[in-house]
Short mmCIF file of C-alpha atoms and ligand atoms in Angstrom, two decimals:
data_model
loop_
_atom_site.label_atom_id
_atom_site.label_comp_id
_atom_site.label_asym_id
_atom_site.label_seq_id
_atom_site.Cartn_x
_atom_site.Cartn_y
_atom_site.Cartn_z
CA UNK A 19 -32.48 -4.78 0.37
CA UNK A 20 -32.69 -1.50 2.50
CA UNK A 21 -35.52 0.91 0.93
CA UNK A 22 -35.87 4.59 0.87
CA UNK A 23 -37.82 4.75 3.71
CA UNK A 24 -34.94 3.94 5.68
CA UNK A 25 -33.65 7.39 5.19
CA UNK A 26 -36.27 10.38 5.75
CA UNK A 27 -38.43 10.65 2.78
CA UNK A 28 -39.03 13.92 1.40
CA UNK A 29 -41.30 14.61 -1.79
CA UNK A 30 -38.89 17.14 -3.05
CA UNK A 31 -35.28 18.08 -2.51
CA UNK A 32 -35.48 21.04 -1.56
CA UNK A 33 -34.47 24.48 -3.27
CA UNK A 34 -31.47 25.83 -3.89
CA UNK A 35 -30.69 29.42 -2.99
CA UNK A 36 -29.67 31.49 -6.10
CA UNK A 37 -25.88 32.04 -5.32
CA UNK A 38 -25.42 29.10 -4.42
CA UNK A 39 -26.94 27.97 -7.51
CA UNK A 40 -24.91 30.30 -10.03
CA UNK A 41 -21.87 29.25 -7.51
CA UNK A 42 -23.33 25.26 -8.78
CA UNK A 43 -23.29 26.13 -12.08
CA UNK A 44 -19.86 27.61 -12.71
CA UNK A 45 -18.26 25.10 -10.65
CA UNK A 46 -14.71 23.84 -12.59
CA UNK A 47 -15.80 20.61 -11.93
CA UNK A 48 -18.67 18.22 -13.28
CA UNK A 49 -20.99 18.13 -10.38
CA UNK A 50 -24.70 17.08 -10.20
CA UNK A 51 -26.81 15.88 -7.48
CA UNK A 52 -29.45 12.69 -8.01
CA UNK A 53 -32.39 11.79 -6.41
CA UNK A 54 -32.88 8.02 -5.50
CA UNK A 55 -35.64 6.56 -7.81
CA UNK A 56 -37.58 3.97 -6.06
CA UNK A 57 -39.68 1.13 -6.82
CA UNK A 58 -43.17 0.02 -5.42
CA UNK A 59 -41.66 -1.96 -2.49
CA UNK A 60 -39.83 1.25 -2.00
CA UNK A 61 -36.43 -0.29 -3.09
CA UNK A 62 -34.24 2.09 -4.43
CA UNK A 63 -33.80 0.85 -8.41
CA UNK A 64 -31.97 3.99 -9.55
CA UNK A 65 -30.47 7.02 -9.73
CA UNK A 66 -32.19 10.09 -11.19
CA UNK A 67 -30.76 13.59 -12.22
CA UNK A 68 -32.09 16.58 -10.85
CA UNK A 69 -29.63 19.28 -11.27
CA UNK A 70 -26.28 19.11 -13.29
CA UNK A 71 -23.85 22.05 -13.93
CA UNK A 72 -22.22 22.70 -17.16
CA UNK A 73 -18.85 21.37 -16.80
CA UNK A 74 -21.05 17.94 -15.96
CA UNK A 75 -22.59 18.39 -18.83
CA UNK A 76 -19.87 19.08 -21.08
CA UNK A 77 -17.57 16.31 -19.33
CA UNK A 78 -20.44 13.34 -20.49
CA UNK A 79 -21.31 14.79 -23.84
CA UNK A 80 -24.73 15.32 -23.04
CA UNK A 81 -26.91 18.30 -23.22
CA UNK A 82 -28.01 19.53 -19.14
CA UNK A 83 -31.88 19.66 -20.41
CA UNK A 84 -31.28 16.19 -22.22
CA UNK A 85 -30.01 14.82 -18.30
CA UNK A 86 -32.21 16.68 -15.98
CA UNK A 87 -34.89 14.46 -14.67
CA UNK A 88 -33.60 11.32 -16.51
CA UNK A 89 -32.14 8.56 -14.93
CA UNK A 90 -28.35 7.41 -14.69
CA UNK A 91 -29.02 3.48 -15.96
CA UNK A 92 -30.16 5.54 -19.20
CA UNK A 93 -26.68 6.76 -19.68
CA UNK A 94 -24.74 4.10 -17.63
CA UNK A 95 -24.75 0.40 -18.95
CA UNK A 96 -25.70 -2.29 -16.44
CA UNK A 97 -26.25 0.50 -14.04
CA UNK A 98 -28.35 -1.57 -11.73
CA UNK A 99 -25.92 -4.11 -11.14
CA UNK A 100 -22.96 -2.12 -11.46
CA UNK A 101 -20.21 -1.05 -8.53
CA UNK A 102 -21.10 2.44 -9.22
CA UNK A 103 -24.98 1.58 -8.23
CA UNK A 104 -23.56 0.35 -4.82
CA UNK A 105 -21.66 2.82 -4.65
CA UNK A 106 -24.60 5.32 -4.71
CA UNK A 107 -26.44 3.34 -2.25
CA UNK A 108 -23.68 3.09 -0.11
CA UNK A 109 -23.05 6.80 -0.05
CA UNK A 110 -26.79 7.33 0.11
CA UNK A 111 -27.50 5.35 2.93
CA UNK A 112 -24.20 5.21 5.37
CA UNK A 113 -22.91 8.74 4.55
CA UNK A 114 -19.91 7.45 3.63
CA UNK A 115 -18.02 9.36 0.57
CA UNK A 116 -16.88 6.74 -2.24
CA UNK A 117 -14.52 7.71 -5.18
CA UNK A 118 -13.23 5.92 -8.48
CA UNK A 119 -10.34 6.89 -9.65
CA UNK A 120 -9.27 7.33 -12.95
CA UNK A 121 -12.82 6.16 -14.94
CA UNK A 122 -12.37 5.94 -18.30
CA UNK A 123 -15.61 7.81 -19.22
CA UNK A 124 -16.07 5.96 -22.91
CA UNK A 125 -16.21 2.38 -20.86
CA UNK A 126 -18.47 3.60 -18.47
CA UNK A 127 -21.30 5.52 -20.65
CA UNK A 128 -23.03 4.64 -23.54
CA UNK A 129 -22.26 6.94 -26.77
CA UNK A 130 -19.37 8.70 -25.35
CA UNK A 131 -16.57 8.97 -27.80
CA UNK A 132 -14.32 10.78 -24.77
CA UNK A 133 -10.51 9.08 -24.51
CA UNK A 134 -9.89 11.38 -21.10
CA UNK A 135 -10.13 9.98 -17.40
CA UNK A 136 -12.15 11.41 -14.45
CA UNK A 137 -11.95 10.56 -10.88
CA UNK A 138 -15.77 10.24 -9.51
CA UNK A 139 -17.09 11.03 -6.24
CA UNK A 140 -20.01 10.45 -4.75
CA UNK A 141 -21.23 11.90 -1.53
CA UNK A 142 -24.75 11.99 0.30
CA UNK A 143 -26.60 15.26 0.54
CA UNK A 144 -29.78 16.15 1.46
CA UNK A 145 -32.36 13.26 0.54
CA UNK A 146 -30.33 12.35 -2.32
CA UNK A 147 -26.29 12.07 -3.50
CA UNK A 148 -23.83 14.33 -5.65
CA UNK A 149 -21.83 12.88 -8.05
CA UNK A 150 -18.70 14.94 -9.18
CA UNK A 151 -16.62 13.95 -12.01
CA UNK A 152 -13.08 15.20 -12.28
CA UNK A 153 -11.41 15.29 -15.36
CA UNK A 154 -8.07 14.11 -14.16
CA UNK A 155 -6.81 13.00 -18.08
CA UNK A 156 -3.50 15.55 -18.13
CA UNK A 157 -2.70 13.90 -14.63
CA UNK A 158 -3.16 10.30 -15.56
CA UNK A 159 -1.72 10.80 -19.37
CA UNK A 160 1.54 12.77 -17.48
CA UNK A 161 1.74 9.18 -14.72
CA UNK A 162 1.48 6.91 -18.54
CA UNK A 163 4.32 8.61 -20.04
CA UNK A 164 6.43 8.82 -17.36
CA UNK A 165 6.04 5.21 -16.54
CA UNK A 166 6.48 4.40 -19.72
CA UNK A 167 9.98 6.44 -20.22
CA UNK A 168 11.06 5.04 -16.99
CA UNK A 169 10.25 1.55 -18.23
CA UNK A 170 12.31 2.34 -21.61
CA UNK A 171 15.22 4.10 -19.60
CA UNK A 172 15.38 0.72 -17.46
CA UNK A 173 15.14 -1.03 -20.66
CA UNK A 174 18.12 0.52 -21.60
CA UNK A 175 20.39 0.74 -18.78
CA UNK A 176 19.81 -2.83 -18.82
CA UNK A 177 20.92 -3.57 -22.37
CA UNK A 178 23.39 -0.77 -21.91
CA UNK A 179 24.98 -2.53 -19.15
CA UNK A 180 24.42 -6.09 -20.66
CA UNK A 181 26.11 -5.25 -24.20
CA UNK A 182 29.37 -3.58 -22.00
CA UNK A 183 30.40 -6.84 -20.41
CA UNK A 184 31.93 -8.27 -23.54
CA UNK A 185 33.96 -5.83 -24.07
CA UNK A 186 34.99 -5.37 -20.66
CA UNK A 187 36.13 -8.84 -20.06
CA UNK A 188 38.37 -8.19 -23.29
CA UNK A 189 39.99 -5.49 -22.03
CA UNK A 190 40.22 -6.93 -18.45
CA UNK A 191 41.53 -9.83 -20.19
CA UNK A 192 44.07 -8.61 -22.22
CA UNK A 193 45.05 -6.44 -19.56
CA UNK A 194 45.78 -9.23 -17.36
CA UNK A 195 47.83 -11.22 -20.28
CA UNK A 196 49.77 -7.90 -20.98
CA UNK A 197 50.72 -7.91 -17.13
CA UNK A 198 51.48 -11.75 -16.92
CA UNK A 199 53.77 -11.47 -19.94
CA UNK A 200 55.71 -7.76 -19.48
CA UNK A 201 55.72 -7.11 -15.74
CA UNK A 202 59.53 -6.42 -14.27
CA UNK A 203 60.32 -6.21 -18.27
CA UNK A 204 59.63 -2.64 -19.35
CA UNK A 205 59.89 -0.65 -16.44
CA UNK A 206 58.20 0.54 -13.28
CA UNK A 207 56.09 3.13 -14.91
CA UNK A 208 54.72 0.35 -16.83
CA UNK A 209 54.26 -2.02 -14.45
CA UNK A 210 52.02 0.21 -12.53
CA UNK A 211 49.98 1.82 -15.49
CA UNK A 212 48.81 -1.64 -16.23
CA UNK A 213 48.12 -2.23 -12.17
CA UNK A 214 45.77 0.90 -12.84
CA UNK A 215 44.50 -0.65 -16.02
CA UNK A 216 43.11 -4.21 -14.40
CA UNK A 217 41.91 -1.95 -10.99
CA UNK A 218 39.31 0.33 -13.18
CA UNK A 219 38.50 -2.50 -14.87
CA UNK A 220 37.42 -4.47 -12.11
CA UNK A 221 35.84 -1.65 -10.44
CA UNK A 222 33.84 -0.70 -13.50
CA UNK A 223 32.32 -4.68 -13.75
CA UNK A 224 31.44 -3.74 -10.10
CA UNK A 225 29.55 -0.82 -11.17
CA UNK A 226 28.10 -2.46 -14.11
CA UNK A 227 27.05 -5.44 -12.27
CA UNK A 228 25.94 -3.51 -9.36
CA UNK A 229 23.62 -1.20 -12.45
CA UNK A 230 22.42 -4.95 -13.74
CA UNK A 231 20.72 -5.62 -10.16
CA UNK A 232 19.30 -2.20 -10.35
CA UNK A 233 17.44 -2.59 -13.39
CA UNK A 234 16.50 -6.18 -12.65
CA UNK A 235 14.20 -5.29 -9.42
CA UNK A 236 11.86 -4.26 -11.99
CA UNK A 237 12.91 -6.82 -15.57
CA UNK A 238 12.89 -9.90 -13.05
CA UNK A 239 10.26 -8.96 -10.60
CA UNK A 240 7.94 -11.85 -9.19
CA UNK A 241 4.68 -11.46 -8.17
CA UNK A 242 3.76 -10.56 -4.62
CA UNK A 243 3.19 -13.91 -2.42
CA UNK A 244 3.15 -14.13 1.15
CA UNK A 245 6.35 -14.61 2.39
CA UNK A 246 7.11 -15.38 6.40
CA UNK A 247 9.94 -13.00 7.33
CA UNK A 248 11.71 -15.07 9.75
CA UNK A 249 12.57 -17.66 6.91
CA UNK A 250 13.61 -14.61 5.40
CA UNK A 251 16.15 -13.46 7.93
CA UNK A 252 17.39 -16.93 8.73
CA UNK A 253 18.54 -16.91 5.37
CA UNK A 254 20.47 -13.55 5.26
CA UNK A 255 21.73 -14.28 8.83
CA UNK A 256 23.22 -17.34 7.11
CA UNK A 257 24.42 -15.33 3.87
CA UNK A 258 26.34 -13.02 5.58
CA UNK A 259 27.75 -15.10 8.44
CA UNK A 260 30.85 -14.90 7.82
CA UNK A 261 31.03 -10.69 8.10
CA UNK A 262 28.85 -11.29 11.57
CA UNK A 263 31.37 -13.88 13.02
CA UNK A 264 34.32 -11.60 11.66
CA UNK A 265 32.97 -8.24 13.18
CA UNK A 266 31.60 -9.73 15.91
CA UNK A 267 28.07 -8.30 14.86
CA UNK A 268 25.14 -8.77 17.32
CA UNK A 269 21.92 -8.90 15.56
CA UNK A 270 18.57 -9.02 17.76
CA UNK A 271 15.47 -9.20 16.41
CA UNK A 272 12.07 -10.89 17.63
CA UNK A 273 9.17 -12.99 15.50
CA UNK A 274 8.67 -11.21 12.01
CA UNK A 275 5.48 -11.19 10.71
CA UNK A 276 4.09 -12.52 7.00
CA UNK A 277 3.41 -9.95 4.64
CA UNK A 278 2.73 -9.72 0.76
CA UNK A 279 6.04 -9.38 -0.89
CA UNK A 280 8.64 -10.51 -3.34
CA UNK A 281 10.64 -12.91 -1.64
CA UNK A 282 13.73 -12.43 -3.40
CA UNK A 283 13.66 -8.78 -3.37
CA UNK A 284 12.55 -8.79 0.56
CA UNK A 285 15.39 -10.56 0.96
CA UNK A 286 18.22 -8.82 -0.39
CA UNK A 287 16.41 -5.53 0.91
CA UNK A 288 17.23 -7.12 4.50
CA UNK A 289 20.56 -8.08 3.14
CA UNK A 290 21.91 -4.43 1.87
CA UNK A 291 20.31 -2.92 5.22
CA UNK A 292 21.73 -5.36 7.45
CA UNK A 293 25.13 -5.78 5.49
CA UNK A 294 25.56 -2.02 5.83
CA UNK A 295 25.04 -1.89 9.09
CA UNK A 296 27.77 -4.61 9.60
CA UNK A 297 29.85 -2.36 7.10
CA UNK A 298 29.72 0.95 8.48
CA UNK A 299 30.71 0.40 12.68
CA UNK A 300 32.49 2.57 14.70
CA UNK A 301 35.51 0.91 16.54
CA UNK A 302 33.20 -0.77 18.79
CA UNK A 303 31.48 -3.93 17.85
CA UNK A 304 28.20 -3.62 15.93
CA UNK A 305 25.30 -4.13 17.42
CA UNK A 306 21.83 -3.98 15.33
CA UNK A 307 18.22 -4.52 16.21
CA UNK A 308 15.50 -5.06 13.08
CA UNK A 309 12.07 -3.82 14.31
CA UNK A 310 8.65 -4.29 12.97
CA UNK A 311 4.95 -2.92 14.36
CA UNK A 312 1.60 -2.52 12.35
CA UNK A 313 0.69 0.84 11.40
CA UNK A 314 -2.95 1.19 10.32
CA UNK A 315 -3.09 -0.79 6.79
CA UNK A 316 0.98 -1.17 7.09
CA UNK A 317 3.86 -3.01 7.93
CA UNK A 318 6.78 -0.54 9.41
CA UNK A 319 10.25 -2.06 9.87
CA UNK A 320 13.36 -0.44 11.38
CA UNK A 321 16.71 -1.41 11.50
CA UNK A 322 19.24 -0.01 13.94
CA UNK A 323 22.62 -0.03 14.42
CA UNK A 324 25.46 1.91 16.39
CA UNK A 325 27.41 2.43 13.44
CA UNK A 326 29.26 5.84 12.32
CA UNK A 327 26.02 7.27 11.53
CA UNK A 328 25.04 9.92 8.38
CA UNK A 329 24.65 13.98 8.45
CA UNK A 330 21.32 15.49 7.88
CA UNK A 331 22.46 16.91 4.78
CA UNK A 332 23.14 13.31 3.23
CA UNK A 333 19.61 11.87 4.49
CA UNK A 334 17.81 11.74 0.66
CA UNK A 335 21.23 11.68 -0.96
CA UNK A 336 22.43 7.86 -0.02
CA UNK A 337 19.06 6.83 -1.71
CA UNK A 338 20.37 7.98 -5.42
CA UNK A 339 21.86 5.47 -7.27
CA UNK A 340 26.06 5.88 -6.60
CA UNK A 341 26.24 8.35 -4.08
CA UNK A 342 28.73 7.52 -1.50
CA UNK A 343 29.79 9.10 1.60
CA UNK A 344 33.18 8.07 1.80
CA UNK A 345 36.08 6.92 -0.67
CA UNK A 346 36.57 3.53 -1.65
CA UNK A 347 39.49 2.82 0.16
CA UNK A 348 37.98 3.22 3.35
CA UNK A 349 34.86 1.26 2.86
CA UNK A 350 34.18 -1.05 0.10
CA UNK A 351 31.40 -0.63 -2.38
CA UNK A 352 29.29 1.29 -4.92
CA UNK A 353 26.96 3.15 -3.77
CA UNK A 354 24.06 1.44 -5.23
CA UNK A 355 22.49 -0.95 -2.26
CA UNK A 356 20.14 1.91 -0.51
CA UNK A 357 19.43 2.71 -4.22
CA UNK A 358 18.45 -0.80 -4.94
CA UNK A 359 16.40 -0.80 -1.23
CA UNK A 360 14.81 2.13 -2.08
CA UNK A 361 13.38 0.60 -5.76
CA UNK A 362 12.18 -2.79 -3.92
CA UNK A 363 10.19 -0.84 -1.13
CA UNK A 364 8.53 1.31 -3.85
CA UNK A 365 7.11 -1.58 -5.92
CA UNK A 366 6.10 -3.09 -2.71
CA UNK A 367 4.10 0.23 -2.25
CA UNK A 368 6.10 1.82 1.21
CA UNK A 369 8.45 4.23 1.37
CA UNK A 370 12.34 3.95 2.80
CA UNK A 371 13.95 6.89 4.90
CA UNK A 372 16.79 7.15 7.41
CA UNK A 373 17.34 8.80 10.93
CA UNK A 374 20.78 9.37 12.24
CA UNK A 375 22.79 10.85 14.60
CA UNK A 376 26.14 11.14 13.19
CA UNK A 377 28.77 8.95 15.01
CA UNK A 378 26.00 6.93 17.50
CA UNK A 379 24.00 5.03 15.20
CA UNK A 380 21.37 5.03 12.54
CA UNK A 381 17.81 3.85 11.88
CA UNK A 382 16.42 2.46 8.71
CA UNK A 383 13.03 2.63 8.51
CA UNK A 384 10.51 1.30 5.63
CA UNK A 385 7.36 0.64 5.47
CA UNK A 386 5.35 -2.07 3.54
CA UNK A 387 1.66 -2.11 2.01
CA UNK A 388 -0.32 -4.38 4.28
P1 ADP B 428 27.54 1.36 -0.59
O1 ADP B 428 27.28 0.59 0.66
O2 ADP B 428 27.94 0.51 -1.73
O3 ADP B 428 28.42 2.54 -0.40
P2 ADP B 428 24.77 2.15 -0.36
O4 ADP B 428 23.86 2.66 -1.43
O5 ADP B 428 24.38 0.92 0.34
O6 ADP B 428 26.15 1.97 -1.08
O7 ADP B 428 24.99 3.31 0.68
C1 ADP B 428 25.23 4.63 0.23
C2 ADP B 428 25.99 5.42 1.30
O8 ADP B 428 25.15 5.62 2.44
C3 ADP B 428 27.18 4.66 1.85
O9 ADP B 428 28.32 4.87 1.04
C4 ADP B 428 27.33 5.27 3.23
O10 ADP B 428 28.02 6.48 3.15
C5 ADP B 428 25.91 5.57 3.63
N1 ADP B 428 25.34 4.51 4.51
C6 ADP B 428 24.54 3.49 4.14
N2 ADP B 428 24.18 2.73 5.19
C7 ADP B 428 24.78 3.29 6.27
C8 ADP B 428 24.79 2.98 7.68
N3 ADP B 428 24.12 1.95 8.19
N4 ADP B 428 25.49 3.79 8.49
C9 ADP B 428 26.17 4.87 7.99
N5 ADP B 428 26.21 5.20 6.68
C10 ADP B 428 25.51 4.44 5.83
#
């Protein structure tokens, strides 16, 4: 155990000049510096308080004379042996700022009734540390709600699009009988209202299939595993061989590395990247190259291609779910694959953007949490 001594020992703290003092005590945020409290070995046992401001004081429910000079394992459980200890020895001794985010104050001190959420950090100062508490409850409250109305809204785009297939296949059904039975014997017009009739049909179990796999990268997510990536790609190489052997598609890429991830939704992000690629070529054949490099604490990837390339303009666009570029005719699909990409990077913790330059090529670039 390192011991007091190892930093310079002062009897006191020190003063504080006045206006930085009223400056202290007005702060908007809970702030008090703590003196290390030391046993006979000189071992530091504990954290006392030696000045606290009054948002501190309001923040823990405690009055400032009832803090000043006592020590923190008198308001904090376990304090001794708890993270927050090491923390304070950590910051103490190395220098090094720590933070918790997002401390539910009535699980961390005794008698405090508070439901609200503070981010704490803790930073040395002279001879001794601050700790600041944050109230960040509106902030953390605002993330619980949304997530929980984006959860519901998935919830229901799923049943939404669940509870519309019956019906669908009915009409596509029916549609199909009407055609088998009447075509040549009403009349042209006829004949090609119910060709209409079975095409929207078909394109609109497209689009609610294609919503189905939206809402499913979160309702069927696995858990993150290590997954090799070459396995990965050898198995959408093999998916879409048949559009590579028919375009005439060149795909490089070198060894992948193994990184934390669902393998089913790594997969098909490869898939919707690499199939576009295939999808949207110029008149020459495509040729793409999938990159990856570390980057500090992540994994970036990149895939390339000398395809028709996007406009500026469309760069965030192509990530909502449905927007296309171009009309159906020209080039098949919904517009929900970068959509789908863009959901799987996010609950792997990256992000997913695209570079262009319209009618050379693009880059897809995402990155992955480490
Ligand atoms: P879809 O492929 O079904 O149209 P996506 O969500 O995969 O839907 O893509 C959305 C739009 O982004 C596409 O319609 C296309 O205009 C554009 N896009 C996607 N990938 C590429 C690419 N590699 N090169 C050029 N445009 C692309």
């Amino acid at each position: 155990m390192r011991t007091y001594s190892d930093k310079k020992k002062v009897d006191n703290m020190g003063a504080i000049e006045p206006q930085l003092l009223s400056a202290f005590y007005s702060l908007p945020w809970g702030l008090s510096i703590c003196y290390p409290v030391t046993n006979f070995a000189n071992e530091i046992i504990d954290f006392s308080f030696l000045y606290v401001n009054q948002m501190f004081s309001s923040t823990v429910k405690v009055k400032k004379d009832d803090l000043q000079g006592r020590n923190l394992s008198e308001f904090v459980p376990g304090f001794e042996k708890s993270d927050l200890f090491n923390s304070c020895c950590k910051a103490f001794f190395e220098g090094k700022p720590q933070l918790f985010r997002s401390v539910k104050l009535k699980e961390l001190l005794k008698n405090n009734s508070w439901e609200g959420y503070t981010n704490i950090s803790i930073s040395a100062c002279r001879n001794g540390i601050t700790l600041c508490f944050q109230d960040v409850s509106d902030h953390y409250l605002t993330l619980e709600q949304l997530e929980r109305s984006n959860k519901e809204l998935e919830q229901f785009a799923y049943s939404v699009s669940h509870d519309l297939q019956e019906p669908l296949r009915m009409i596509s059904n029916f549609a199909k009988k009407i055609s088998k039975q009447y075509e040549g014997k009403i009349d042209e017009k006829a004949d090609q209202y119910i060709g209409f009739m079975i095409d929207a049909a078909k394109r609109m179990q497209h689009l609610i299939n294609d919503l189905l796999q939206y809402a499913r990268v979160t309702t069927s997510a696995q858990p993150l595993v290590q997954t090799d990536l070459n396995g990965i790609i050898d198995r959408v190489m093999s998916d879409l061989s048949l559009s590579i052997e028919e375009e005439k598609a060149q795909i490089n890429y070198g060894k992948l590395p193994e990184i934390n991830a669902d393998p089913t939704q790594i997969q098909q992000l490869f898939q919707n990247l690499i199939s576009n690629a295939i999808k949207f070529r110029r008149e020459i054949d495509p040729a793409i190259t999938i990159e990856a490099k570390k980057e500090n604490s992540e994994w970036l990837f990149a895939v390339h291609d000398n395809g028709i390339g996007i406009s500026p303009e469309y760069y965030d666009r192509i990530f909502i779910v449905f927007q296309r570029l171009h009309e159906r005719e020209k080039y098949s699909g919904t517009g929900i694959g970068l959509a789908i990409c863009k959901k799987i990077v996010e609950r792997h913790g990256g992000r997913i953007w695209v570079e262009s330059e319209k009618g050379r090529g693009s880059s897809f670039f995402f990155s992955i949490r480490e």
